GROMACS .gro file of C-alpha atoms in nm:
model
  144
    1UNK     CA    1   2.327 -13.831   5.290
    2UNK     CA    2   2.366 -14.219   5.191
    3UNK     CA    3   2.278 -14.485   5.361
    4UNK     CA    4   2.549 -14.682   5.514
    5UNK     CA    5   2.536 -15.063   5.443
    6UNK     CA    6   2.784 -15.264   5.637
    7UNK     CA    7   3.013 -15.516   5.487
    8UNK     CA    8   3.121 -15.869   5.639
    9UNK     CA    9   3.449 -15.743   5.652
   10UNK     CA   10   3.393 -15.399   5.811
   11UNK     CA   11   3.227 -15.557   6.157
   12UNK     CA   12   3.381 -15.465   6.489
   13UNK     CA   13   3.266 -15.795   6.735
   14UNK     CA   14   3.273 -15.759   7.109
   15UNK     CA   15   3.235 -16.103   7.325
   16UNK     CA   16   3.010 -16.068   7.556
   17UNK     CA   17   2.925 -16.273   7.876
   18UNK     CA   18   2.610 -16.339   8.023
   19UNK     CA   19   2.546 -16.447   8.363
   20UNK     CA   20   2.192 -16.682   8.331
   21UNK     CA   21   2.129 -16.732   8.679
   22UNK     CA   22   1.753 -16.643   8.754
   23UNK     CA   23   1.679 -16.537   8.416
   24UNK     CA   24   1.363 -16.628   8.229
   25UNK     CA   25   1.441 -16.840   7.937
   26UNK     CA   26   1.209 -16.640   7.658
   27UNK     CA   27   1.349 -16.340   7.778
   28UNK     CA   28   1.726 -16.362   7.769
   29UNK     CA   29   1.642 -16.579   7.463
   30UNK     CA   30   1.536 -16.322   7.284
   31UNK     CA   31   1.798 -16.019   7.434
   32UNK     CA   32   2.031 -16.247   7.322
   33UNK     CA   33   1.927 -16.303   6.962
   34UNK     CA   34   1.910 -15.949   6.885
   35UNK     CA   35   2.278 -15.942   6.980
   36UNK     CA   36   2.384 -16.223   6.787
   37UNK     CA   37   2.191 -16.058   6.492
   38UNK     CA   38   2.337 -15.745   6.549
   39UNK     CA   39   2.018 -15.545   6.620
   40UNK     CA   40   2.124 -15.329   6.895
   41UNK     CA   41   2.410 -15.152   6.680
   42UNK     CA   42   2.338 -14.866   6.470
   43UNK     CA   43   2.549 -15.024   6.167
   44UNK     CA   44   2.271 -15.309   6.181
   45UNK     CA   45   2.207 -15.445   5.816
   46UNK     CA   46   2.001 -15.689   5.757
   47UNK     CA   47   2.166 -15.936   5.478
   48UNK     CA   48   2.502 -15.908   5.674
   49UNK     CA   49   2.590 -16.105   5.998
   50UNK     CA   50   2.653 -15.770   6.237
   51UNK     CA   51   2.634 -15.954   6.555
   52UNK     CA   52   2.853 -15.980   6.855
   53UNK     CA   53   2.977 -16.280   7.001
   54UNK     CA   54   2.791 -16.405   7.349
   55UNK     CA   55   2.913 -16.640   7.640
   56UNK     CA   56   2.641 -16.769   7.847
   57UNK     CA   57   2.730 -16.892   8.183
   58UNK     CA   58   2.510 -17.059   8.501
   59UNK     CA   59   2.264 -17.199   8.214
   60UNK     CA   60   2.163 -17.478   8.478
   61UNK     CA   61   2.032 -17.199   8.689
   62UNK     CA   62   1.792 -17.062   8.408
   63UNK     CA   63   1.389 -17.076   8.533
   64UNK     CA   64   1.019 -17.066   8.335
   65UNK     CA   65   0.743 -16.853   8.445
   66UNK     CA   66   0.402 -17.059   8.517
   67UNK     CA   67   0.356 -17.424   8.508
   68UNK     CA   68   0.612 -17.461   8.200
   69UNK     CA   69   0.838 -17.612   8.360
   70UNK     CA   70   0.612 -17.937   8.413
   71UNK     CA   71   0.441 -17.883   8.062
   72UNK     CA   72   0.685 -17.754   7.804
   73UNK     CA   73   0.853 -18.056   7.574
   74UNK     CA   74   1.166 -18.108   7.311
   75UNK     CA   75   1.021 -18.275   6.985
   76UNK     CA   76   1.283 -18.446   6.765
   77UNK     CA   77   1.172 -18.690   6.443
   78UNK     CA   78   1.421 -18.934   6.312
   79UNK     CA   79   1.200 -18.948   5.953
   80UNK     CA   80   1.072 -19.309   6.035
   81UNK     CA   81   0.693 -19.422   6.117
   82UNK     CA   82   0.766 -19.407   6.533
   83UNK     CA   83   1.032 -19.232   6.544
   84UNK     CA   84   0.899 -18.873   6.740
   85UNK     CA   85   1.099 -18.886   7.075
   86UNK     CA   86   0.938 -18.629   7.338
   87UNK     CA   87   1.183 -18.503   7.624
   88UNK     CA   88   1.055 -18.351   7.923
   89UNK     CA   89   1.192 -17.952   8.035
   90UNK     CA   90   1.304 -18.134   8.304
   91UNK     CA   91   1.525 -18.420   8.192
   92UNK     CA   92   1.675 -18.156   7.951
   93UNK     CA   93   1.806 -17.982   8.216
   94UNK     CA   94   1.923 -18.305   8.423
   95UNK     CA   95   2.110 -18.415   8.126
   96UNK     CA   96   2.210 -18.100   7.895
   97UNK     CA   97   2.076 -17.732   8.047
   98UNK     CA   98   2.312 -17.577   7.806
   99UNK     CA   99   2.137 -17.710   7.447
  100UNK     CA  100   1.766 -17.531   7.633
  101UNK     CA  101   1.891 -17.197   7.618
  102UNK     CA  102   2.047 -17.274   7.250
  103UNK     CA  103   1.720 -17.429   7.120
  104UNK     CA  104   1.500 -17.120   7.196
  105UNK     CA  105   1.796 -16.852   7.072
  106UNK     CA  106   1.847 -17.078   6.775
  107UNK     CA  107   1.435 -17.062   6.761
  108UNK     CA  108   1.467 -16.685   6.732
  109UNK     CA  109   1.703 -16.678   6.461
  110UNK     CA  110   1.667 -16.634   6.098
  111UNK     CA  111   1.641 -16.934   5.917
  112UNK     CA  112   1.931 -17.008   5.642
  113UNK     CA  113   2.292 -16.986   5.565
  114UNK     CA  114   2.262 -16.621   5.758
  115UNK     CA  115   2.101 -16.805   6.104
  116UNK     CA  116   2.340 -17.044   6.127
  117UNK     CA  117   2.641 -16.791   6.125
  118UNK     CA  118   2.455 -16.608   6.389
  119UNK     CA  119   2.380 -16.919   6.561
  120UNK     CA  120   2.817 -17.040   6.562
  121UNK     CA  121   2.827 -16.678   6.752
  122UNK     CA  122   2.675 -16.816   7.083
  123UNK     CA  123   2.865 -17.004   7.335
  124UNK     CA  124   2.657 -17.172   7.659
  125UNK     CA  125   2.809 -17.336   7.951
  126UNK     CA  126   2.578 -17.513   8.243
  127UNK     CA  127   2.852 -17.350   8.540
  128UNK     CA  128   3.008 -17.059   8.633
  129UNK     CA  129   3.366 -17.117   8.393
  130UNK     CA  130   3.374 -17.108   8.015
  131UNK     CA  131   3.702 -17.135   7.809
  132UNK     CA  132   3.703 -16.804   7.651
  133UNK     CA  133   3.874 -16.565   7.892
  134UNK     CA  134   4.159 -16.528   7.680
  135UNK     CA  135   3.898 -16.323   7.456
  136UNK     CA  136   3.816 -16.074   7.753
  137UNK     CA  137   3.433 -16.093   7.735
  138UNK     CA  138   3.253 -15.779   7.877
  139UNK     CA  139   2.983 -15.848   8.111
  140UNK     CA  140   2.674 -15.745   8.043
  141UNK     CA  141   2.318 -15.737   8.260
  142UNK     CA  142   2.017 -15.779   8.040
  143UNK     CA  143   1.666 -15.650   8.149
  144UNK     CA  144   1.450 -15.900   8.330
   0.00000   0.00000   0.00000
């Protein structure tokens, strides 16, 4: 008996949608990176991009355990002496509560070429509509 190594072109995708509303961020983060990498199907490989596609709807409805939602902060560093901006959980999810669910998914993802083909995979939307019915996504409920 061999073992069986997928190849790119060999990979059956499913779209998937995912309803966010009452979720806990880490958790669905990291359900949701295991299907973008392709973990939960048996013909997982590791050097090839296995994953299925994943809608992510209601993302403005997404909550934090504890006091992280007054504590937890976006970094980003423009390379210059000064230049470390600090955003609030909270005025991320005024202004964009879709990029908070991609930042800790992307977080969870390998690093590389291989991450950010996983990472073109995930599609998140702050209401209840997306654009990708045409695809048929299943709908899926994740563990809480």
């Amino acid at each position: 008996m061999k073992t069986y190594y997928a190849k790119p072109g060999e990979v059956d995708r499913e779209w998937l949608l995912i309803d966010a509303t009452d979720m806990v961020l880490g958790r669905l983060a990291t359900q949701v990176a295991m299907i973008l990498r392709g973990k939960t199907k048996p013909t997982y490989t590791p050097n090839v991009d296995t994953g299925d596609f994943v809608v992510i709807v209601n993302a403005d409805k997404i909550r934090l355990t504890g006091n992280k939602a007054e504590q937890k902060a976006y970094y980003s560093y423009s390379g210059y002496p000064g230049g470390l901006k600090e955003t609030s959980f909270r005025t991320m999810m005024e202004k964009h509560p879709e990029r908070v669910i991609e930042k800790a998914v992307y977080g969870m993802l390998p690093k590389g070429t291989l991450g950010r083909q996983m990472g073109k995979k995930l599609h998140v939307y702050a209401g209840p509509d997306h654009p990708h019915q045409a695809q048929d996504p299943r709908p899926i409920t994740l563990e809480a």
